[in-house]
Coordinates of C-alpha atoms and ligand atoms in Angstrom, one line a residue:
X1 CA 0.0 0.0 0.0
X2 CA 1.1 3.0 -0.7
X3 CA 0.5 7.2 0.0
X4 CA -3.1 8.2 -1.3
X5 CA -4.9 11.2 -1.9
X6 CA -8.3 10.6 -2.0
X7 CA -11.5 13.5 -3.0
X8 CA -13.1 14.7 -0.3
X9 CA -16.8 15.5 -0.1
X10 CA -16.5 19.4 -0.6
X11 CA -14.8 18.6 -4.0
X12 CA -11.4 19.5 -2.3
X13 CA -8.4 16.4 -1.3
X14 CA -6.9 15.0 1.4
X15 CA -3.7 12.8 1.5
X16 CA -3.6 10.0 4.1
X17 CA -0.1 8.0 4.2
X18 CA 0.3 4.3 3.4
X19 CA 0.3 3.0 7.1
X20 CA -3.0 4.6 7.4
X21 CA -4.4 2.7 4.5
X22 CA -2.9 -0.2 6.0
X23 CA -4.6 -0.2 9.7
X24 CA -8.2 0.3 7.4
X25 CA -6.7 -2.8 5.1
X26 CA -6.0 -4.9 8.5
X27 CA -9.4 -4.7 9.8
X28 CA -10.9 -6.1 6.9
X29 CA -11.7 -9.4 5.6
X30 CA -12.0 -8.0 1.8
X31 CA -9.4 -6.3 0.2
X32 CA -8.2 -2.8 -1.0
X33 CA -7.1 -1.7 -4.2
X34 CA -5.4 1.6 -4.7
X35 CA -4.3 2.5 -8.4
X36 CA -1.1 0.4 -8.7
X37 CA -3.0 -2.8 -8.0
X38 CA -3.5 -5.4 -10.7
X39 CA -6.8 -6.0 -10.5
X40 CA -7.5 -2.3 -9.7
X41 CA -8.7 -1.5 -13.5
X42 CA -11.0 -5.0 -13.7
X43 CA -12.7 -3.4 -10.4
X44 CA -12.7 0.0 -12.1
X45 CA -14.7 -1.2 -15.1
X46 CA -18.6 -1.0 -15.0
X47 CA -21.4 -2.1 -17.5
X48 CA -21.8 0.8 -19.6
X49 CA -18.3 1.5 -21.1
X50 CA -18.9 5.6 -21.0
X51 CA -17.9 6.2 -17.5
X52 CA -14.3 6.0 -17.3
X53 CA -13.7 6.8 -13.8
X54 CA -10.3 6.1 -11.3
X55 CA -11.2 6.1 -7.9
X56 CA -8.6 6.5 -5.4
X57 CA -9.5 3.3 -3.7
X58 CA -11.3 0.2 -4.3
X59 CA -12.5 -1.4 -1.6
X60 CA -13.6 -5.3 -2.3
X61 CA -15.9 -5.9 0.9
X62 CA -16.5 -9.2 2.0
X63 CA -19.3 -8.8 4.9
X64 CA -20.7 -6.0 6.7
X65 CA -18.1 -5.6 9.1
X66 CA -16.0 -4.3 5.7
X67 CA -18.9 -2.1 4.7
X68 CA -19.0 -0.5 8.1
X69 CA -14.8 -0.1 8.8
X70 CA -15.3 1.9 4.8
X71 CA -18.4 3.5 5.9
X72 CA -16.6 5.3 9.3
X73 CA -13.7 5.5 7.1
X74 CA -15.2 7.9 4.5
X75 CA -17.5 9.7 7.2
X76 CA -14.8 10.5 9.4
X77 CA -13.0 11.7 6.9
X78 CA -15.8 13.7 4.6
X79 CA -14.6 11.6 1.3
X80 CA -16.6 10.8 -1.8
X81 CA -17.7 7.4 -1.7
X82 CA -20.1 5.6 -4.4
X83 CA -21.2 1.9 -3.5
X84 CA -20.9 -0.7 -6.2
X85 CA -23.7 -3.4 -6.6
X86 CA -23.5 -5.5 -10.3
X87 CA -22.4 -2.5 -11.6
X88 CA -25.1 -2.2 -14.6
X89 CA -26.3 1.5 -13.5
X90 CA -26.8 3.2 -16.8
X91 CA -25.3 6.1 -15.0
X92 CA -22.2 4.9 -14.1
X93 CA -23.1 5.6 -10.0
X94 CA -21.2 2.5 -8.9
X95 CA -17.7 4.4 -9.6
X96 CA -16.3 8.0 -8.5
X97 CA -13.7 9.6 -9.5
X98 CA -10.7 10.1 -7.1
X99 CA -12.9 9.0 -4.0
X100 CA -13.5 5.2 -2.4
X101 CA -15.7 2.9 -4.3
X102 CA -17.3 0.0 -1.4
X103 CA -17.7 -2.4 -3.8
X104 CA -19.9 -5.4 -2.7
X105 CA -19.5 -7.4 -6.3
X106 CA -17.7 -10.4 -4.0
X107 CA -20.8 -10.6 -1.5
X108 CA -22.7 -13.1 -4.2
X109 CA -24.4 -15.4 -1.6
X110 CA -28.2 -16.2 -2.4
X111 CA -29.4 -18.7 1.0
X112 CA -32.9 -20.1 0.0
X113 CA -35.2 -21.2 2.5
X114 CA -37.9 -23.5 0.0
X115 CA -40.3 -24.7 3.1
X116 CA -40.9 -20.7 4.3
X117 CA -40.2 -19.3 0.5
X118 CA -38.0 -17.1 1.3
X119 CA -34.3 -15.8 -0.1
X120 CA -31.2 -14.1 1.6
X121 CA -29.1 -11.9 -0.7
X122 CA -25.9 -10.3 -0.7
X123 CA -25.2 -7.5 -2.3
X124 CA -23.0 -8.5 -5.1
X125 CA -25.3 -11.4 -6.4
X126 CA -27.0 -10.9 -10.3
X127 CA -30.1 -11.6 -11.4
X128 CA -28.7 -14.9 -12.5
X129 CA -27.3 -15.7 -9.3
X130 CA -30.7 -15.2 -7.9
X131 CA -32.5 -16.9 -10.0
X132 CA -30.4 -20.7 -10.7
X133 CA -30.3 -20.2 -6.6
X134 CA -34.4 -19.9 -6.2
X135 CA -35.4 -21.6 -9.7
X136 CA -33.4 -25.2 -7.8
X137 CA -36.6 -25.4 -5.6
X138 CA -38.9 -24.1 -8.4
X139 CA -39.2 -20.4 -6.8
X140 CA -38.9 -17.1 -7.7
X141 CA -38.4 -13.0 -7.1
X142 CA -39.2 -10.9 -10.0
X143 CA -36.6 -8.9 -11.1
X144 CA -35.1 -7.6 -14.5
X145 CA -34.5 -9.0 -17.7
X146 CA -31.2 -8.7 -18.4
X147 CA -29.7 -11.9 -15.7
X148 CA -26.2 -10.0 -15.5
X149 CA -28.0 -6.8 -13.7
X150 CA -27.3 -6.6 -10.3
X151 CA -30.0 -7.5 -7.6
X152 CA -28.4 -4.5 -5.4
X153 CA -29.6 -1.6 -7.1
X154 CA -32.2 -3.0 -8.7
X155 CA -34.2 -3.7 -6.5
X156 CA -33.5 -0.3 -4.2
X157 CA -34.9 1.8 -7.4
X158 CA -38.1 -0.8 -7.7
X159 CA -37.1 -3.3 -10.3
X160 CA -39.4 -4.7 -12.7
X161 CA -39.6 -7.9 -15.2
X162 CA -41.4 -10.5 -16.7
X163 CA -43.3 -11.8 -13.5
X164 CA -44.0 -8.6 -12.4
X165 CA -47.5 -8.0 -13.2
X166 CA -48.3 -11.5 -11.5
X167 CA -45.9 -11.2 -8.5
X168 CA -45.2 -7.4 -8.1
X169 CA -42.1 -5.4 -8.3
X170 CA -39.2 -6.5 -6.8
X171 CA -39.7 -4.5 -4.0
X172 CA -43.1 -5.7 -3.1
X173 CA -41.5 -8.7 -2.1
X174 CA -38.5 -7.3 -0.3
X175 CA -39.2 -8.6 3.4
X176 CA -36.4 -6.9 5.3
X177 CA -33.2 -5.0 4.5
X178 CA -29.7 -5.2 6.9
X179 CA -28.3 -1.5 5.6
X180 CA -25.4 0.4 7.0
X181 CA -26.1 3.8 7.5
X182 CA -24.3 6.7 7.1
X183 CA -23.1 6.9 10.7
X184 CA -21.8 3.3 10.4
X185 CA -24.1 1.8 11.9
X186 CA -25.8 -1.3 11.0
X187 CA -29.2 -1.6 10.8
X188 CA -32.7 -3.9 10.5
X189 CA -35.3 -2.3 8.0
X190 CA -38.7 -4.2 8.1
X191 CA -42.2 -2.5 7.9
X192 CA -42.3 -2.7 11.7
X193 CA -38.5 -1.9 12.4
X194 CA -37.2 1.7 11.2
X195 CA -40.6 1.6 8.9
X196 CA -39.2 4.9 7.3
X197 CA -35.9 3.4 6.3
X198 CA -37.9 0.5 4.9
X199 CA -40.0 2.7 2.7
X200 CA -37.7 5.0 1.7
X201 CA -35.3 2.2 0.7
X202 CA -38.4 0.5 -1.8
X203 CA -37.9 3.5 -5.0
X204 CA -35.5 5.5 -3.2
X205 CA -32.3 4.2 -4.5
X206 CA -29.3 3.8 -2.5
X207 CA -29.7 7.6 -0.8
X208 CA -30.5 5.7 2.7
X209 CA -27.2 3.4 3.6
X210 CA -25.7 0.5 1.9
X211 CA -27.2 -2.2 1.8
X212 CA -25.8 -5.6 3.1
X213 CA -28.8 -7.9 3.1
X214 CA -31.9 -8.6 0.9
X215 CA -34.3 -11.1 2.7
X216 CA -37.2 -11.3 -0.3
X217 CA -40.1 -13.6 -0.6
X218 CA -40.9 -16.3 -3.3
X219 CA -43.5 -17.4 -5.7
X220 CA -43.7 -21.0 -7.2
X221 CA -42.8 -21.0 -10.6
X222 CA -41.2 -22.8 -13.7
X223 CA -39.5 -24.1 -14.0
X224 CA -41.0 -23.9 -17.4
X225 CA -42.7 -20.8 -18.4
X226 CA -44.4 -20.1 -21.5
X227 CA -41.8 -17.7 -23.7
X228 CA -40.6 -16.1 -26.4
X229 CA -39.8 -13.2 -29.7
X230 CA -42.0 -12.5 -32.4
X231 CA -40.8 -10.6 -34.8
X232 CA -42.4 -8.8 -37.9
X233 CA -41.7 -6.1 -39.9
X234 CA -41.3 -2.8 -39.0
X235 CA -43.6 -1.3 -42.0
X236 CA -47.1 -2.6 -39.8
X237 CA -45.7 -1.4 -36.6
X238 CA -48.9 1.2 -36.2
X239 CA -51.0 -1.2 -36.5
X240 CA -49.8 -3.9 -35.1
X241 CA -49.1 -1.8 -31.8
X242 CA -52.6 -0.1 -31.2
X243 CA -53.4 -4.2 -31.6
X244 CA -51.3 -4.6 -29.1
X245 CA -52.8 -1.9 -26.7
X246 CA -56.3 -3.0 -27.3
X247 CA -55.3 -7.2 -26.4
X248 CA -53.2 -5.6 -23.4
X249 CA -56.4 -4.4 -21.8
X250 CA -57.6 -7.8 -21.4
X251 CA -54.5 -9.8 -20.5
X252 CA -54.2 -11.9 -16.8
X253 CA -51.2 -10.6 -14.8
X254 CA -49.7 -14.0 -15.9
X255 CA -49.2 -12.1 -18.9
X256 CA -46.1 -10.0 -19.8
X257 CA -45.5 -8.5 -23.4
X258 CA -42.7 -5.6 -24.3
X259 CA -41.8 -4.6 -27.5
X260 CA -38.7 -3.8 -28.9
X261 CA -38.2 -1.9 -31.8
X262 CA -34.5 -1.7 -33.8
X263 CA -33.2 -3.5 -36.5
X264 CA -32.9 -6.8 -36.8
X265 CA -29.5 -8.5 -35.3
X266 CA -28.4 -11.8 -37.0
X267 CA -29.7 -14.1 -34.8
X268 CA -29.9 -17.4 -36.3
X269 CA -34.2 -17.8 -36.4
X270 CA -33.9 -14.8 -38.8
X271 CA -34.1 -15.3 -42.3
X272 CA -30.7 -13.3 -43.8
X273 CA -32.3 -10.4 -46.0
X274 CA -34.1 -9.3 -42.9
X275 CA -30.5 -8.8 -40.7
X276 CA -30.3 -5.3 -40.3
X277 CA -33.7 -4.5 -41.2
X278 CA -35.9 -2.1 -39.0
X279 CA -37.9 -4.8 -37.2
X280 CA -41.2 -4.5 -34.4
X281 CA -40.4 -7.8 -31.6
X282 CA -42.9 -9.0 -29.1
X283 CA -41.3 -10.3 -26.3
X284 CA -43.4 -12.1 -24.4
X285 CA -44.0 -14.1 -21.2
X286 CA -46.7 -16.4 -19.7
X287 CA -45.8 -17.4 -15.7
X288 CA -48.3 -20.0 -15.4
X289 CA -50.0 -23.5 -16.5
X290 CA -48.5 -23.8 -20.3
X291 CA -51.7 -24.6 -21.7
X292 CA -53.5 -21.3 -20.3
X293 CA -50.4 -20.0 -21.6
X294 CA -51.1 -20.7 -24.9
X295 CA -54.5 -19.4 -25.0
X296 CA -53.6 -16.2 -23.5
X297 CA -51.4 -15.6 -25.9
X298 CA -53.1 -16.5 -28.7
X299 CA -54.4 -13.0 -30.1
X300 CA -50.7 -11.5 -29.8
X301 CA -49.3 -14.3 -31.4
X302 CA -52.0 -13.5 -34.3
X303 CA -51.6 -10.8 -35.3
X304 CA -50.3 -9.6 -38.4
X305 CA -47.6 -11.7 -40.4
X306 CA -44.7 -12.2 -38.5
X307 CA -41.4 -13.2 -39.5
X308 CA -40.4 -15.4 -37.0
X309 CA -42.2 -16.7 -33.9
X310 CA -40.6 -18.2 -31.4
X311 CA -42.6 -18.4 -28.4
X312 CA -42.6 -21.9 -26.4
X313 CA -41.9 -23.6 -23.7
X314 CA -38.3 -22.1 -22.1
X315 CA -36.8 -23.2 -18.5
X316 CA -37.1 -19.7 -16.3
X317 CA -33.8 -19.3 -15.4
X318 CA -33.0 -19.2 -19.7
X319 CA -35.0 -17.1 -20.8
X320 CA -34.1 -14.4 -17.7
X321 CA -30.7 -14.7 -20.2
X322 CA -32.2 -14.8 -23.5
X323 CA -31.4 -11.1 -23.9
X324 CA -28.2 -11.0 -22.7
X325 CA -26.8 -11.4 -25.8
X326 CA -27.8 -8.3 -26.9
X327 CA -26.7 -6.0 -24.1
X328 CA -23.0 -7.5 -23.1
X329 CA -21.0 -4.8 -21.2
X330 CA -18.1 -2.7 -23.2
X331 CA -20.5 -0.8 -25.5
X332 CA -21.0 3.2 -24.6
X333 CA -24.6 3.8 -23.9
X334 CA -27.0 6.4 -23.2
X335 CA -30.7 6.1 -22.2
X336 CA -34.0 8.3 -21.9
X337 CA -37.4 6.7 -20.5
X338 CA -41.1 8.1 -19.8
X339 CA -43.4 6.5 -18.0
X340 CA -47.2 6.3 -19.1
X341 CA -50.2 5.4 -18.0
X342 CA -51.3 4.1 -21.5
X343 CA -50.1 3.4 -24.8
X344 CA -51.7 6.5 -26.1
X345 CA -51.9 7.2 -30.6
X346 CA -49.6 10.1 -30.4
X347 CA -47.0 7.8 -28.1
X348 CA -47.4 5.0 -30.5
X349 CA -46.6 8.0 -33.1
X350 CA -43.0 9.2 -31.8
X351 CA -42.1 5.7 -31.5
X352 CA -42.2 4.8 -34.7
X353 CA -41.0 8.0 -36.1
X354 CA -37.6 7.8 -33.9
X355 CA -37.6 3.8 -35.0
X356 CA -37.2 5.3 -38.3
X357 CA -34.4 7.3 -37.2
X358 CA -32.4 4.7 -35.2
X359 CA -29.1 5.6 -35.9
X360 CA -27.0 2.4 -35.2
X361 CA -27.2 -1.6 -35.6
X362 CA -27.5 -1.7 -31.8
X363 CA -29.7 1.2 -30.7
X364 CA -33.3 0.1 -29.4
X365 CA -36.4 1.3 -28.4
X366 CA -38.0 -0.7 -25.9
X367 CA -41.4 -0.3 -24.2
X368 CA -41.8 -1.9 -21.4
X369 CA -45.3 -3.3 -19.8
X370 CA -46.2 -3.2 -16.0
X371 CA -49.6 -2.6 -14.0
X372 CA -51.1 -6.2 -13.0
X373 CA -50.2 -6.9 -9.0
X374 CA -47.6 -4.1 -9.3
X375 CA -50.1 -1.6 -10.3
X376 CA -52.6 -2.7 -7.5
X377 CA -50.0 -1.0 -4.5
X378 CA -51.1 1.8 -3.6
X379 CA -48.7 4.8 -4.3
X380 CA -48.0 5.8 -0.8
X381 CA -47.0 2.1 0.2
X382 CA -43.3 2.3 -0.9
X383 CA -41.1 4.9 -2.3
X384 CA -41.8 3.9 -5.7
X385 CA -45.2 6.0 -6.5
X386 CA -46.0 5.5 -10.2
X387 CA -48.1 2.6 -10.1
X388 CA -50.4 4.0 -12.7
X389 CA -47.4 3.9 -15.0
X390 CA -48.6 1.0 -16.6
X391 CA -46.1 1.4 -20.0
X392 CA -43.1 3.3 -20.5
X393 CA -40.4 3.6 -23.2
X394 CA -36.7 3.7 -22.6
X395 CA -34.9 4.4 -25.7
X396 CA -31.5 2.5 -25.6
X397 CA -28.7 4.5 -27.8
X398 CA -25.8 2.0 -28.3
X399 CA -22.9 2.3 -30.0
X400 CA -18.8 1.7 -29.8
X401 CA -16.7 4.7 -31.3
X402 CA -16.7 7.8 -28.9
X403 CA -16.5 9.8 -31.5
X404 CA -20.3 9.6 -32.3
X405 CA -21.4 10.4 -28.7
X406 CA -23.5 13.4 -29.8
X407 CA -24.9 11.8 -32.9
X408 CA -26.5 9.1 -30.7
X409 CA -27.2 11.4 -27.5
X410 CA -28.6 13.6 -29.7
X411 CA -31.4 10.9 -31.2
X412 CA -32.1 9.7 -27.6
X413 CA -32.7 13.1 -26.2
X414 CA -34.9 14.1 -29.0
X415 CA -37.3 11.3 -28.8
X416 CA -37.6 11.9 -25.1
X417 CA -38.3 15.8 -25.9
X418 CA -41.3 14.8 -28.4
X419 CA -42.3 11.9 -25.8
X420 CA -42.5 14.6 -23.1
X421 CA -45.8 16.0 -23.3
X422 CA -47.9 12.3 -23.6
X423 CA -45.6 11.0 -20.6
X424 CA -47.2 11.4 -16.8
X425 CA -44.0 13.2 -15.8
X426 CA -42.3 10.4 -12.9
X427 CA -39.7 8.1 -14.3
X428 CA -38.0 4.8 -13.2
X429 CA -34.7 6.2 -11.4
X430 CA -33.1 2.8 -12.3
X431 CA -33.2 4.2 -16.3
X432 CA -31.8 7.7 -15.7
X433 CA -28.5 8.9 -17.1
X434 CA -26.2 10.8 -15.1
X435 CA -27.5 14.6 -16.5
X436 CA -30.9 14.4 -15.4
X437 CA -30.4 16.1 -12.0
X438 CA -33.1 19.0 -12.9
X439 CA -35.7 16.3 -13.5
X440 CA -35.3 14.1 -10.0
X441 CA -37.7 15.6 -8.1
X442 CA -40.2 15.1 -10.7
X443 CA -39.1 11.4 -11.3
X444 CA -39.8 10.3 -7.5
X445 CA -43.0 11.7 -8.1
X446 CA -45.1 12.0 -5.0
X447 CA -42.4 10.2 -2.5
X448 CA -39.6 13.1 -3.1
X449 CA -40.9 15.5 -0.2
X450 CA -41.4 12.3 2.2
X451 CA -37.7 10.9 0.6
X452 CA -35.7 14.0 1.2
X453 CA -36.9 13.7 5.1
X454 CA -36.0 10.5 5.0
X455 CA -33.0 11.0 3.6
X456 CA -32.1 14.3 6.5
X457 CA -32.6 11.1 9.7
X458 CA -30.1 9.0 8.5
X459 CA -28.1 10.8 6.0
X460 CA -27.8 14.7 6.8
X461 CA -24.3 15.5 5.4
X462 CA -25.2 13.1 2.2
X463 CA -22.6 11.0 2.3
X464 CA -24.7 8.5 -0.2
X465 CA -24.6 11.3 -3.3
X466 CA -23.4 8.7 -6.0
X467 CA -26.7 7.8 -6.8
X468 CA -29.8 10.0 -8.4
X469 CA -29.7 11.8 -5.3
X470 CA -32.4 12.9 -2.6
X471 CA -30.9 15.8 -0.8
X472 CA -32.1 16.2 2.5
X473 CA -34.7 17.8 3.6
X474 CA -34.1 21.8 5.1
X475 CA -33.6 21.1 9.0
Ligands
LIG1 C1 -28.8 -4.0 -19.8 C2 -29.7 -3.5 -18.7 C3 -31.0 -4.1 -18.5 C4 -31.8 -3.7 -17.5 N1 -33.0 -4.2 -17.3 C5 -33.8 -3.9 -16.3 C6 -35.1 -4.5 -16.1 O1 -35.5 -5.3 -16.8 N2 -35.8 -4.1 -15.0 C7 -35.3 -3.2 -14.1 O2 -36.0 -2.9 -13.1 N3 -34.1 -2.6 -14.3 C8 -33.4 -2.9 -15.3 N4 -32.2 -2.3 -15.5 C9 -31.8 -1.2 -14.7 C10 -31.1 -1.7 -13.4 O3 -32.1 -1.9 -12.4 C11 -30.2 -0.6 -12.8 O4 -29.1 -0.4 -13.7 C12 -29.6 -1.0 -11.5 O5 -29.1 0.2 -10.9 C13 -28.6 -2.0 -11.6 O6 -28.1 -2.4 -10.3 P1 -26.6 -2.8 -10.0 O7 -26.5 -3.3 -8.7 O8 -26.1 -3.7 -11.1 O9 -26.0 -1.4 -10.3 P2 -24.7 -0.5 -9.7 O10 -24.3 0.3 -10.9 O11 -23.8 -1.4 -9.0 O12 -25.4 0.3 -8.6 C14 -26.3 1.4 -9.0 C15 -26.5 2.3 -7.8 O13 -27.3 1.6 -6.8 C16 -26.9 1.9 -5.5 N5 -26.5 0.6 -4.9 C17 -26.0 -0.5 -5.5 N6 -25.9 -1.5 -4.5 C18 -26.2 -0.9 -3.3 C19 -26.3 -1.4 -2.0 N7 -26.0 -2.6 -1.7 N8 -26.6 -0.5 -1.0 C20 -27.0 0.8 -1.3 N9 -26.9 1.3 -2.6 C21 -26.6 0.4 -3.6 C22 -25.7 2.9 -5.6 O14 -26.3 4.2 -5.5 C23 -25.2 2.6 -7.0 O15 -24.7 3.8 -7.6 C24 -31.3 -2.7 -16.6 C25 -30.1 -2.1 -16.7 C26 -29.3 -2.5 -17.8 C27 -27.9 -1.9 -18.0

């Protein structure tokens, strides 16, 4: 170890010398990593390949006694500090520059109870950690769809998937949270103990501690579920997507379809002259009996004339990967999202219009479907208030030369501009780039005031500001 300067909290620095590093490195199971370490710029590295960031340390925590030691270590001290989950934020939150990362990507363990249905989580564990652990007893949390997200701070923004509209947003089934506060302390959040920790914690993002524990509870499922793409051409999109509004009204919760609109990879169902072709995919889920399955899904599957269906019978824990494929780290990316509380014409309008527009092989437009059991909490139960937003779009610019940053900002932000007057105004904080700062309050929607005082009990000084941040309330 050797003399660091680490960024301090009122953007200023402060040196500490290498036997001072040391004592915090000898009370610590995990291990720190300062600049010179090998595996400092692995630990550095993050989903979305735009945030560059160099931290001054690293610190690989093991249990919560490590999250703690860091915790006093940065309070004392008044450094930055940004807490690392899977690392998948969009806006790059898990890394700081020049301050200390606690990054919890070691603490994977998943502990599954079958007979009470219920899961312990560490910090550090994915989506597909979660789900091969629960899926072994035929149980499971809903979460995302992409299984390399982490569970972390996914489920502290609200999290939502395929099963959601049957089993509720991932933090409708969050049970209890063990979270290190900014005083280093650690602490039990249930809806009986520290109640306001516990709600602020369900849509508030990681403003309120670090987390050390998820205890969540689970749903029989699989492990088959009904599954699957269709894909047709983009040129009946309008149609096919009021369609799709009007079957929507109907569906059971058991039902889950999104649609993705972009041009059409290579993947190997797809006849050849359609790779690279603007293309309109239902992606579609069925978490229940197979046969039901089928039925439900039968006018969706109808419609139009697709060019490839591939809807069937899929294990769970696959299909939670089946888009993996398409959104590895390493790429640079940039998102915008709106929520809405329906699917209106003119929505369905600027979607297609910015389809038309996509300006890369790997940029997407995705709108994603909720409501069902998720839309039945009422808004004042967690942080997360917009349960009436029962679609939303998050327009996914991708692309690898960094050259062409403001070509594909540029197309994201201007779909998000025409979207703006259609959209109810709140917004998933777990989609939010880094820039959005002047739209937060707005995004929390009703929760902000009752987030900020929250966020004034048990984190005054805002230690926790790496994250789309609450400040706190005026004392
Ligand atoms: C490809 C892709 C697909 C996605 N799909 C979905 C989806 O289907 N559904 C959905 O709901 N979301 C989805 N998301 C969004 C996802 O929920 C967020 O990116 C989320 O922040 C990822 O969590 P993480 O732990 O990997 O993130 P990190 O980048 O590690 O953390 C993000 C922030 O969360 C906070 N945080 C993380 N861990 C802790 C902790 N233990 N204690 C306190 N604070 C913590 C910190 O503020 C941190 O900055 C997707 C994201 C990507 C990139």
């Amino acid at each position: 170890m050797v003399d660091v300067t680490l960024e301090t909290l009122d953007v200023g620095k402060k040196a500490f010398d290498a036997a001072t590093i040391r004592d915090l490195g000898g009370a610590l199971r995990g291990k720190i990593l300062d600049q010179g370490s090998p595996a400092y710029d692995e630990a550095r590295t993050i989903w979305n390949a735009m945030i560059d960031r160099k931290p001054g340390l690293i610190v690989r925590c093991l249990g919560a006694a490590d999250v703690i030691h860091c915790v006093r270590f940065a309070r004392d001290n008044g450094l930055l500090v940004a807490v690392r989950g899977g690392g998948h934020n969009i806006a790059g939150s898990a890394i700081c520059d020049g301050g200390v990362v606690i990054d919890l990507s070691q603490m994977k363990s998943v502990r599954v109870d079958p007979a009470a249905q219920r899961a312990w989580v560490e910090p550090g564990a994915t989506l597909a950690d979660l789900d091969k652990e629960t899926q072994a007893f035929g149980l499971a949390v809903p979460t995302g769809i992409n299984s390399t997200t982490g569970v972390a701070g996914l489920t502290l923004g609200g999290g939502f998937g395929w099963i959601t509209r049957k089993f509720g947003l991932t933090i409708d089934n969050l049970l209890s949270a063990d979270v290190v506060t900014a005083d280093g302390e650690l602490v039990h959040a249930t809806t009986k103990e520290n109640p306001d920790l516990f709600w602020a914690l369900r849509g508030g993002g990681g403003n309120f501690g670090v987390v050390t524990a998820f205890e969540f509870q689970l749903h029989k499922l699989g492990p088959q579920v009904l599954a699957g793409l269709v894909v047709h051409p983009f040129d009946d999109a309008a149609k096919l997507l009021k369609e799709y509004r009007r079957l929507l009204e109907s569906a059971p919760d058991e039902l889950t379809c999104w649609v993705l609109m972009r041009k059409a990879p290579p993947l190997p169902f797809l006849p050849s002259e359609w790779h690279g072709r603007e293309v309109l995919v239902f992606a579609m889920c069925y978490c229940g009996d197979i046969k039901e399955g089928e039925k439900a899904m039968a006018g969706l599957r109808g419609l139009g004339k697709p060019i490839a269906d591939v809807v069937g019978p899929n294990p769970f824990v696959s299909w939670q990967a089946a888009f993996d494929s398409l959104m590895t780290p390493g790429a640079r990316n940039y998102w915008k999202s709106h929520d809405f509380a329906q699917l209106s014409d003119a929505a369905i309008a600027v979607l297609i219009d910015a389809t038309r527009q996509l300006p890369g092989p790997e940029c997407e437009i995705i709108i994603f479907h909720v409501g069902g059991a998720a839309g039945r909490v009422a808004p004042d139960a967690t942080a997360f208030s917009q349960r009436n937003a029962h679609f939303g779009m998050s327009v996914h610019a991708r692309w690898r030369e960094d050259a062409m940053d403001k070509r594909y900002i540029a197309w994201a932000k201007k779909i998000f501009d025409a979207a703006a007057p259609i959209a109810i105004g709140t917004a998933y904080v777990n989609f939010m780039p880094g820039d959005e700062v002047e739209r937060l309050e707005k995004a929390y929607g009703t929760s902000y005031h009752r987030l900020a005082q929250v966020k004034r009990r048990y984190d005054p000084s805002n230690l926790f500001r790496m994250n789309q941040n609450i400040r706190p309330a005026a004392g």
